[in-house]
Coordinates of C-alpha atoms and ligand atoms in Angstrom, one line a residue:
M28 CA 130.4 82.7 121.7
Y29 CA 127.0 82.2 120.0
Q30 CA 126.7 84.2 116.8
A31 CA 123.3 85.3 115.6
L32 CA 122.2 83.5 112.5
Y33 CA 121.7 86.6 110.5
R34 CA 125.3 87.6 111.2
K35 CA 126.7 84.2 110.6
W36 CA 124.8 83.8 107.3
R37 CA 125.3 87.4 106.1
P38 CA 126.0 87.1 102.3
R39 CA 129.7 87.3 101.4
T40 CA 129.4 87.5 97.6
F41 CA 126.8 89.2 95.3
D42 CA 125.6 85.7 94.3
D43 CA 124.7 85.0 98.0
V44 CA 122.4 88.0 98.1
V45 CA 118.7 86.9 98.0
G46 CA 116.1 88.4 95.8
Q47 CA 118.0 91.5 94.5
E48 CA 119.4 90.2 91.2
H49 CA 118.4 93.4 89.4
I50 CA 121.1 95.2 91.6
T51 CA 123.7 92.5 92.1
D52 CA 123.9 91.7 88.4
T53 CA 124.4 95.4 87.6
L54 CA 127.1 95.8 90.2
K55 CA 129.0 92.6 89.1
N56 CA 129.0 93.9 85.5
Q57 CA 130.4 97.2 86.7
I58 CA 133.2 95.5 88.6
I59 CA 134.0 93.3 85.6
S60 CA 134.0 96.2 83.1
G61 CA 135.7 98.6 85.6
R62 CA 133.0 101.2 84.9
L63 CA 132.3 102.2 88.5
S64 CA 130.6 105.2 89.9
H65 CA 132.2 107.2 92.7
A66 CA 129.0 107.4 94.7
Y67 CA 126.2 104.8 95.2
L68 CA 123.0 105.2 97.0
F69 CA 121.2 102.0 98.2
I70 CA 117.5 102.6 99.0
G71 CA 115.2 100.1 100.6
T72 CA 113.4 98.8 103.8
R73 CA 115.4 97.2 106.6
G74 CA 116.8 93.7 106.1
T75 CA 116.8 93.7 102.4
G76 CA 120.6 93.5 101.9
K77 CA 121.7 97.2 101.6
T78 CA 124.6 97.1 104.0
S79 CA 125.6 93.6 103.0
C80 CA 125.8 94.7 99.4
A81 CA 127.8 97.8 100.4
K82 CA 130.3 95.6 102.2
I83 CA 130.5 93.2 99.2
L84 CA 131.0 96.1 96.8
A85 CA 133.8 97.6 99.0
K86 CA 135.6 94.2 98.9
A87 CA 134.9 93.6 95.2
V88 CA 136.5 96.9 94.1
N89 CA 139.6 96.1 96.2
C90 CA 139.8 92.4 95.7
E91 CA 143.1 91.1 94.3
H92 CA 141.5 88.1 92.5
S93 CA 137.8 89.0 92.0
E94 CA 135.8 86.2 90.4
N95 CA 133.1 87.2 87.9
G96 CA 132.5 90.4 89.7
N97 CA 132.4 88.8 93.2
P98 CA 135.1 89.3 95.9
C99 CA 137.2 86.2 96.5
N100 CA 136.9 86.6 100.3
K101 CA 140.4 85.0 100.5
C102 CA 143.0 87.6 99.5
R103 CA 144.7 90.1 101.9
S104 CA 142.3 92.9 101.0
C105 CA 139.1 90.9 101.4
L106 CA 140.2 89.4 104.7
G107 CA 141.5 92.8 106.0
I108 CA 138.2 94.5 105.1
D109 CA 136.2 91.7 106.7
D110 CA 138.1 91.8 110.0
G111 CA 138.2 95.6 110.0
S112 CA 142.0 95.8 110.0
I113 CA 142.2 97.8 106.8
M114 CA 141.4 101.3 107.7
D115 CA 140.8 102.4 104.1
V116 CA 137.3 101.0 104.2
V117 CA 135.2 102.9 106.8
E118 CA 131.7 102.1 107.9
L119 CA 129.8 105.0 109.5
D120 CA 126.3 104.8 111.0
A121 CA 124.8 108.2 110.5
A122 CA 122.2 107.4 113.1
S123 CA 125.0 107.6 115.7
N124 CA 127.7 109.7 114.0
N125 CA 125.5 112.4 112.6
G126 CA 127.7 115.2 113.7
V127 CA 129.2 117.6 111.1
D128 CA 132.6 117.0 112.8
N129 CA 132.6 113.3 111.7
V130 CA 132.0 114.3 108.1
R131 CA 134.6 117.1 108.3
A132 CA 137.2 114.6 109.6
L133 CA 136.2 112.3 106.8
R134 CA 136.6 115.1 104.3
D135 CA 140.1 115.8 105.7
E136 CA 141.3 112.2 105.4
A137 CA 139.6 111.6 102.1
V138 CA 142.2 113.5 100.2
F139 CA 144.9 111.0 101.0
S140 CA 145.4 108.0 98.8
P141 CA 144.5 104.7 100.4
A142 CA 147.4 103.1 102.3
I143 CA 146.9 99.4 101.4
V144 CA 144.0 98.9 98.9
K145 CA 143.1 100.4 95.6
K146 CA 140.1 102.5 96.7
R147 CA 139.2 104.2 99.9
V148 CA 135.5 103.4 100.5
Y149 CA 133.1 105.1 102.9
I150 CA 129.9 103.3 103.7
I151 CA 127.4 105.6 105.4
D152 CA 124.4 103.8 106.7
E153 CA 121.1 105.6 107.4
V154 CA 122.5 108.6 105.6
H155 CA 119.2 110.5 105.9
M156 CA 120.1 111.0 109.5
L157 CA 123.0 113.4 108.8
S158 CA 122.5 117.0 109.9
T159 CA 122.2 119.7 107.3
S160 CA 125.8 120.9 107.8
A161 CA 127.0 117.3 107.6
F162 CA 125.2 116.9 104.3
N163 CA 126.8 120.1 103.0
A164 CA 130.3 118.9 104.0
L165 CA 129.5 115.6 102.2
L166 CA 128.3 117.5 99.1
K167 CA 131.7 119.3 98.9
I168 CA 133.5 116.0 98.5
L169 CA 130.9 114.6 96.1
E170 CA 131.3 117.6 93.9
E171 CA 134.9 117.0 93.1
P172 CA 135.7 113.4 94.2
P173 CA 139.3 112.2 94.0
G174 CA 139.7 109.1 91.8
H175 CA 140.7 106.9 94.7
L176 CA 137.4 107.6 96.6
M177 CA 134.1 105.8 96.6
F178 CA 131.0 106.5 98.7
I179 CA 128.3 104.0 99.3
L180 CA 125.3 105.6 101.0
A181 CA 122.4 103.6 102.3
T182 CA 119.0 104.8 103.5
T183 CA 115.5 103.6 104.4
E184 CA 114.0 107.0 103.8
L185 CA 114.8 108.4 100.4
H186 CA 112.7 111.5 100.8
K187 CA 114.9 112.8 103.6
V188 CA 118.0 112.8 101.4
P189 CA 118.7 116.2 99.8
A190 CA 118.2 116.4 96.1
T191 CA 121.8 117.8 95.7
I192 CA 123.1 114.5 97.1
L193 CA 120.7 112.3 95.1
S194 CA 121.8 113.9 91.8
R195 CA 125.4 112.9 92.4
C196 CA 124.7 109.2 93.3
Q197 CA 124.0 106.2 91.2
R198 CA 120.7 104.9 92.8
H199 CA 119.7 101.3 93.4
S200 CA 116.4 100.4 94.9
F201 CA 116.3 97.2 97.0
K202 CA 113.0 95.3 96.9
R203 CA 111.2 93.6 99.8
I204 CA 112.3 90.0 99.4
E205 CA 109.5 87.8 98.0
P206 CA 108.1 85.3 100.6
A207 CA 109.1 82.3 98.4
A208 CA 112.7 83.5 98.1
L209 CA 112.8 84.2 101.8
A210 CA 111.5 80.7 102.7
K211 CA 114.1 79.1 100.4
R212 CA 116.9 80.9 102.1
I213 CA 115.6 80.3 105.6
S214 CA 115.3 76.6 104.8
Y215 CA 118.8 76.6 103.4
V216 CA 120.3 78.1 106.5
A217 CA 118.3 75.8 108.8
E218 CA 119.6 72.8 106.8
Q219 CA 123.2 74.0 107.1
E220 CA 122.7 74.5 110.9
S221 CA 121.2 70.9 111.2
M222 CA 117.9 72.3 112.3
K223 CA 114.7 70.4 111.4
L224 CA 112.4 73.0 109.8
E225 CA 109.1 71.9 108.3
P226 CA 108.3 73.5 104.9
N227 CA 105.1 75.1 106.2
A228 CA 107.0 76.5 109.1
A229 CA 109.6 78.0 106.7
E230 CA 106.7 79.6 104.8
L231 CA 105.2 81.0 108.0
L232 CA 108.6 82.5 109.1
A233 CA 109.0 84.0 105.6
R234 CA 105.5 85.7 105.9
L235 CA 106.2 86.9 109.4
A236 CA 109.5 88.4 108.2
D237 CA 107.7 90.7 105.9
G238 CA 110.4 91.0 103.2
S239 CA 113.4 91.2 105.5
L240 CA 115.9 88.4 105.5
R241 CA 117.4 89.7 108.7
D242 CA 114.1 89.4 110.5
G243 CA 113.5 86.0 109.0
L244 CA 116.8 84.6 110.3
S245 CA 116.2 86.3 113.7
L246 CA 112.9 84.5 113.9
L247 CA 114.5 81.2 113.0
D248 CA 116.9 81.9 115.8
Q249 CA 114.0 82.3 118.2
C250 CA 112.7 78.9 117.2
S251 CA 116.0 77.1 117.5
G252 CA 115.0 75.5 120.9
Y253 CA 112.6 73.1 119.2
E254 CA 113.8 69.7 118.0
T255 CA 111.5 69.9 115.0
I256 CA 110.2 73.3 114.0
S257 CA 106.6 73.1 113.0
A258 CA 104.2 75.9 112.2
E259 CA 102.6 75.5 115.6
N260 CA 106.1 75.9 117.3
V261 CA 106.7 79.0 115.3
L262 CA 103.4 80.5 116.4
S263 CA 104.0 79.7 120.0
A264 CA 107.6 81.0 119.9
M265 CA 106.2 84.2 118.5
G266 CA 103.5 84.4 121.2
L267 CA 100.9 83.9 118.5
A268 CA 99.6 80.6 119.8
G269 CA 96.5 82.4 121.0
N270 CA 95.7 82.7 117.4
L271 CA 94.9 79.0 117.3
R272 CA 92.3 79.6 120.0
V273 CA 90.9 82.5 118.1
A274 CA 90.6 80.2 115.1
E275 CA 88.8 77.7 117.3
L276 CA 86.4 80.5 118.4
L277 CA 85.6 81.5 114.9
E278 CA 85.0 77.9 113.9
T279 CA 82.5 77.6 116.7
I280 CA 80.9 80.9 115.8
S281 CA 80.5 79.7 112.2
K282 CA 78.7 76.7 113.4
G283 CA 76.3 78.9 115.4
D284 CA 77.2 77.2 118.7
T285 CA 76.7 80.2 121.0
G286 CA 77.2 78.3 124.2
K287 CA 80.5 76.8 123.2
A288 CA 81.7 80.1 121.7
L289 CA 81.0 81.9 125.0
T290 CA 82.9 79.2 126.9
I291 CA 86.0 79.6 124.6
F292 CA 85.7 83.4 125.1
G293 CA 85.5 82.9 128.9
G294 CA 88.7 80.8 128.8
L295 CA 90.6 83.5 126.8
W296 CA 89.3 86.1 129.2
S297 CA 90.5 84.3 132.3
D298 CA 93.8 83.7 130.6
G299 CA 94.1 87.5 130.6
K300 CA 93.3 88.2 127.0
A301 CA 91.8 91.7 126.7
P302 CA 88.4 91.6 124.9
A303 CA 89.5 94.4 122.5
T304 CA 92.6 92.4 121.5
M305 CA 90.4 89.3 121.0
L306 CA 87.9 91.1 118.9
S307 CA 90.7 92.7 116.9
E308 CA 92.3 89.2 116.3
L309 CA 88.9 87.8 115.3
G310 CA 88.5 90.6 112.8
S311 CA 92.0 90.0 111.4
L312 CA 91.2 86.4 110.9
M313 CA 88.0 87.1 109.1
R314 CA 89.7 89.6 106.9
D315 CA 92.4 87.1 106.0
I316 CA 89.7 84.5 105.2
L317 CA 87.9 87.0 103.0
M318 CA 91.1 87.8 101.2
T319 CA 91.8 84.1 100.7
K320 CA 88.3 83.8 99.3
V321 CA 88.1 86.8 96.9
A322 CA 91.7 86.6 95.8
P323 CA 92.6 82.9 95.9
K324 CA 95.6 83.5 93.7
G325 CA 96.6 86.8 95.5
G326 CA 99.3 84.9 97.4
N327 CA 100.3 85.4 101.0
E328 CA 101.3 89.0 100.5
L329 CA 97.7 90.2 101.2
L330 CA 97.5 88.3 104.5
S331 CA 98.4 89.6 108.0
G332 CA 100.5 86.5 108.5
G333 CA 99.1 85.4 111.9
F334 CA 97.3 82.4 110.5
D335 CA 98.5 79.5 108.4
R336 CA 97.2 78.9 104.9
G337 CA 95.6 75.6 105.8
T338 CA 93.4 77.2 108.4
L339 CA 92.4 80.0 106.1
D340 CA 91.6 77.7 103.2
R341 CA 89.4 75.5 105.4
F342 CA 87.4 78.5 106.6
A343 CA 87.2 80.0 103.2
K344 CA 85.5 76.9 102.0
N345 CA 83.0 76.9 104.8
M346 CA 82.1 80.6 105.1
T347 CA 80.4 82.9 102.5
A348 CA 81.8 86.4 101.6
E349 CA 78.6 88.0 102.9
E350 CA 78.9 86.2 106.2
L351 CA 82.5 87.4 106.6
I352 CA 81.6 91.0 105.6
Y353 CA 78.8 90.9 108.2
G354 CA 81.1 89.5 110.8
L355 CA 83.7 92.2 110.1
D356 CA 81.2 95.0 110.3
S357 CA 79.8 93.6 113.6
V358 CA 83.3 93.2 115.1
Q359 CA 84.3 96.7 114.0
A360 CA 81.1 98.2 115.5
H361 CA 81.7 96.5 118.8
I362 CA 85.3 97.6 118.9
G363 CA 83.9 101.1 118.3
S364 CA 81.6 100.9 121.2
L365 CA 84.5 99.7 123.4
R366 CA 86.1 103.0 122.6
D367 CA 83.0 104.7 124.0
G368 CA 83.7 103.2 127.3
R369 CA 81.2 100.3 127.3
D370 CA 82.0 97.3 129.6
P371 CA 84.6 95.3 127.6
K372 CA 83.6 91.8 128.6
T373 CA 79.8 92.3 128.0
T374 CA 80.5 94.1 124.7
A375 CA 82.6 91.2 123.5
E376 CA 80.0 88.7 124.6
L377 CA 77.3 90.6 122.8
C378 CA 79.4 90.6 119.7
I379 CA 79.9 86.9 119.9
I380 CA 76.2 86.3 120.4
E381 CA 75.4 88.5 117.4
L382 CA 77.9 86.6 115.3
C383 CA 76.5 83.2 116.3
E384 CA 72.9 84.2 115.9
P385 CA 72.4 86.7 113.1
Q386 CA 68.6 86.3 113.6
F387 CA 69.0 88.7 116.5
G388 CA 70.2 91.4 114.2
D389 CA 67.7 93.1 111.9
S390 CA 70.2 95.1 110.0
I391 CA 70.5 94.7 106.2
D392 CA 73.8 93.0 106.7
A393 CA 72.3 90.5 109.2
L394 CA 69.6 89.7 106.6
K395 CA 72.1 89.4 103.8
K396 CA 74.0 86.9 105.9
R397 CA 70.9 84.9 106.5
I398 CA 70.0 85.0 102.7
A399 CA 73.6 83.9 101.9
K400 CA 73.2 80.9 104.2
L401 CA 70.0 80.0 102.5
E402 CA 71.6 80.3 99.1
E403 CA 74.5 78.2 100.1
L404 CA 72.1 75.6 101.5
I405 CA 70.1 75.6 98.2
G406 CA 73.3 75.3 96.2
N407 CA 74.4 72.3 98.3
Q408 CA 71.0 70.7 97.9
A409 CA 71.1 71.0 94.1
L410 CA 74.6 69.5 94.2
S411 CA 73.7 66.6 96.3
H412 CA 70.7 65.8 94.1
K413 CA 72.8 65.8 91.0
D414 CA 75.8 63.9 92.5
T415 CA 75.9 60.5 94.0
V416 CA 75.3 59.5 97.5
T417 CA 79.0 59.5 98.4
K418 CA 79.3 63.1 97.4
E419 CA 76.4 63.9 99.8
A420 CA 78.3 62.2 102.6
D421 CA 81.2 64.4 101.8
N422 CA 79.1 67.5 102.0
E423 CA 77.8 66.5 105.4
M424 CA 81.3 66.5 106.7
S425 CA 82.6 69.8 105.2
N426 CA 79.5 71.9 105.5
P427 CA 79.0 73.4 108.9
W428 CA 75.6 74.8 108.0
N429 CA 74.1 71.3 108.1
D430 CA 74.2 71.6 111.9
S431 CA 70.5 72.7 111.9
V432 CA 71.5 76.3 112.1
I433 CA 68.7 77.0 109.6
Q434 CA 65.3 76.3 110.9
E435 CA 63.3 76.6 107.6
P436 CA 62.8 73.4 105.7
P437 CA 65.3 73.6 102.7
K438 CA 62.7 72.5 100.1
Q439 CA 60.4 75.4 100.9
A440 CA 63.3 77.8 100.8
A441 CA 64.3 76.5 97.3
A442 CA 60.8 76.9 96.0
F443 CA 60.7 80.4 97.3
A444 CA 63.9 81.3 95.6
E445 CA 62.7 79.9 92.3
T446 CA 59.5 81.9 92.3
E447 CA 61.5 85.0 93.0
K448 CA 63.9 84.3 90.1
A449 CA 61.0 83.7 87.7
E450 CA 59.5 87.0 88.6
T451 CA 62.8 88.8 88.0
A452 CA 63.2 87.2 84.6
E453 CA 59.6 88.2 83.7
E454 CA 60.2 91.8 84.7
V455 CA 63.4 91.9 82.7
F456 CA 61.6 90.5 79.6
E457 CA 58.8 93.1 79.9
E458 CA 61.3 95.9 80.3
E459 CA 63.1 94.8 77.2
F460 CA 59.9 94.3 75.3
E461 CA 58.7 97.8 76.0
A462 CA 62.0 99.3 75.2
G463 CA 62.1 97.4 72.0
N464 CA 58.7 98.7 70.9
E465 CA 59.9 102.3 71.3
R466 CA 62.9 102.1 69.1
N467 CA 64.0 101.2 65.6
S468 CA 65.9 98.0 65.2
D469 CA 69.1 99.8 64.1
E470 CA 69.0 102.4 66.8
V471 CA 71.5 102.0 69.7
P472 CA 69.5 100.8 72.6
S473 CA 69.3 103.0 75.7
E474 CA 71.5 101.8 78.5
E475 CA 68.8 101.7 81.0
A476 CA 66.7 99.4 79.0
L477 CA 69.7 97.0 78.7
T478 CA 71.0 97.1 82.2
G479 CA 68.8 94.4 83.7
G480 CA 68.7 91.9 80.9
F481 CA 72.1 91.5 79.4
W482 CA 74.0 91.8 82.6
T483 CA 71.9 89.1 84.3
D484 CA 72.6 86.9 81.3
I485 CA 76.3 87.5 81.4
L486 CA 76.5 86.8 85.1
A487 CA 74.5 83.6 84.7
D488 CA 77.1 82.5 82.2
L489 CA 80.1 83.6 84.3
K490 CA 78.8 81.6 87.2
H491 CA 79.9 78.5 85.2
T492 CA 83.0 79.8 83.6
M493 CA 84.7 82.2 86.0
Q494 CA 86.8 81.4 89.1
P495 CA 84.5 81.3 92.1
G496 CA 86.5 84.1 93.9
Q497 CA 86.1 86.4 91.0
Y498 CA 82.5 85.5 90.4
I499 CA 81.7 86.5 94.0
I500 CA 83.1 89.9 93.2
I501 CA 81.5 90.5 89.8
S502 CA 78.1 89.2 90.8
N503 CA 78.0 91.4 93.9
D504 CA 76.2 94.5 92.6
S505 CA 77.7 96.7 95.3
M506 CA 81.1 95.9 93.9
A507 CA 80.6 95.6 90.1
K508 CA 78.0 96.5 87.5
G509 CA 78.0 96.2 83.7
E510 CA 77.1 99.0 81.4
L511 CA 76.9 98.8 77.6
Q512 CA 77.8 101.7 75.4
G513 CA 78.0 101.0 71.7
D514 CA 80.7 98.4 71.2
T515 CA 82.1 98.6 74.7
L516 CA 81.0 96.8 77.8
T517 CA 82.2 98.7 80.8
V518 CA 82.3 96.9 84.1
N519 CA 82.1 99.7 86.7
V520 CA 83.8 98.7 90.0
T521 CA 84.0 100.4 93.3
N522 CA 87.7 100.1 94.1
S523 CA 91.1 99.3 92.7
F524 CA 91.4 95.9 94.4
V525 CA 88.3 94.6 92.5
K526 CA 89.6 96.2 89.3
G527 CA 92.8 94.3 89.6
Q528 CA 91.0 91.1 90.2
L529 CA 88.7 91.5 87.2
E530 CA 91.5 92.7 84.9
Q531 CA 93.3 89.4 85.1
T532 CA 93.6 87.9 81.6
Q533 CA 91.6 84.9 82.6
S534 CA 88.6 86.8 83.9
M535 CA 88.7 89.3 81.1
E536 CA 88.4 86.4 78.6
C537 CA 85.5 84.9 80.6
I538 CA 83.7 88.2 80.6
K539 CA 84.3 88.7 76.8
A540 CA 83.0 85.3 76.0
A541 CA 79.9 85.6 78.2
A542 CA 79.2 89.1 76.7
Q543 CA 79.4 87.8 73.1
K544 CA 77.0 85.0 74.0
A545 CA 74.6 87.3 75.7
L546 CA 74.7 90.1 73.1
G547 CA 75.1 88.0 70.0
R548 CA 78.1 90.1 68.9
A549 CA 81.7 90.7 70.0
V550 CA 82.3 93.7 72.3
R551 CA 85.3 95.4 73.9
I552 CA 85.6 94.9 77.7
K553 CA 86.7 97.7 79.9
I554 CA 87.0 97.6 83.7
A555 CA 86.6 101.1 85.1
E556 CA 86.9 102.3 88.7
V557 CA 84.1 104.7 89.8
K558 CA 84.1 107.0 92.8
P559 CA 82.4 105.4 95.8
A560 CA 79.9 108.3 95.8
Q561 CA 78.7 107.2 92.3
A562 CA 78.6 103.6 93.3
G563 CA 76.9 104.0 96.6
S564 CA 78.5 103.7 100.1
T565 CA 79.3 100.1 99.9
N566 CA 83.0 100.4 99.3
K567 CA 83.6 97.5 101.6
I568 CA 86.8 95.8 100.4
D569 CA 88.8 99.1 100.7
S570 CA 87.8 99.5 104.3
L571 CA 88.4 95.8 105.0
S572 CA 91.9 95.9 103.5
K573 CA 92.8 98.4 106.2
F574 CA 91.2 96.3 108.9
G575 CA 94.4 94.3 109.6
N576 CA 95.9 97.5 110.9
V577 CA 93.3 98.2 113.5
K578 CA 95.1 98.2 116.8
F579 CA 93.0 99.0 119.8
E580 CA 95.4 99.4 122.7
Ligands
ZN608 ZN1 139.7 89.1 97.4

């Protein structure tokens, strides 16, 4: 009979348990020293190893030759507990045995010493499902537990467990397993099972498993039909292959090829894909790209998991943050109008046209997107002038905006931008000059007078020193703004995500150095989160971070 991989590869010693060393090390030490509690409570999301650890602990306390805190899995006790023939170790699933009678029966038999092994162990899974009277019955035993008794309770929902029970248990919190640890274990199991699993497929499985080893191995099971398991095979086994076509659609949109984009959409539509689902997936992809862009070191935890890292990196290189934010806004607006009962197919087509050709939109965001395209073009021009001809050829390949999306001659656009910049600098100078005339040299300058000048200087410096992803954030005045007060430069940001990004040691050092250069003296750097009301209504990243969860149907 075929045995599911997650059962077959269920950990049998504490050392086999993945990613919960903070718990397994403690439990092993307790076994070695003999300082055991009579009641344990294991807390954590599904698939993180709670019941496996409970079984291992039950064996370890009864093992005849435990090794370094681990059960030997060979002695009479270990084997008897494993095959269920030793009745002194009882597993109860409160989700199905939640009656008070079960706990009463348990209470009656609990007084007897174990027949074969040292300790009678009750493992109660999903303990939060017990009824109130069952909890009361359990509490009675926990209040005066006989020495031969041990309880191991497990729950996914701590808040549903009564405080009276909690206070009598030693608590252990199981973490979601890190994607890297999951991928390693999944690869190991695949290898032992003689399955050919490509490394990026293992990473994808780990991300889809979302912290649960059980889910990760079940997913691996689902892919076992392929001779070699690639990332594409994983996606198609999960029914996510459509994602590849959504990625193709976005690629076409980013090139501004309206005709081709509508053809791809038509294909998805005739394959039965609902327009709402398609828009939602398109939004998810743009959100993931934006996350890749603004948090390049944020790791895979921020991503929805439907797209592989290679695809995201490729898009992140070719699309600007403004463009993605514009795209997300547009997609969300159209999903909204679908809810109002508009014709789904036409609405989705309109959305695609708007994304391909922002010149049809006259909203601020559409304009921003067009400006961002110009800026990028200018940046590339400057680069290709500076670098050699071979670099230029490189740019040609990787830059989708060279596909004549922009009608204005680039030279003219560059000249325009320079004039504008010069004006700004002049204004700032005048402002500072006037402010300077009104104050004594040793007076603390008013903040308003300083806001324009020094912050622009700091940003100009950061452009060369800071990581591009973080520079995008700090230079966007709807996300971050500098303010000088005495010896402290406060960077006011609009949300905690941005705060976390800027507070990283590396970016703090960059800001500090740039500030010292611009102000001519050392200042303290503080990153402060301000309420959206103070910072304007452009609290974009927060709303974007929730976008992945938008489900339409
Ligand atoms: Zn043993």
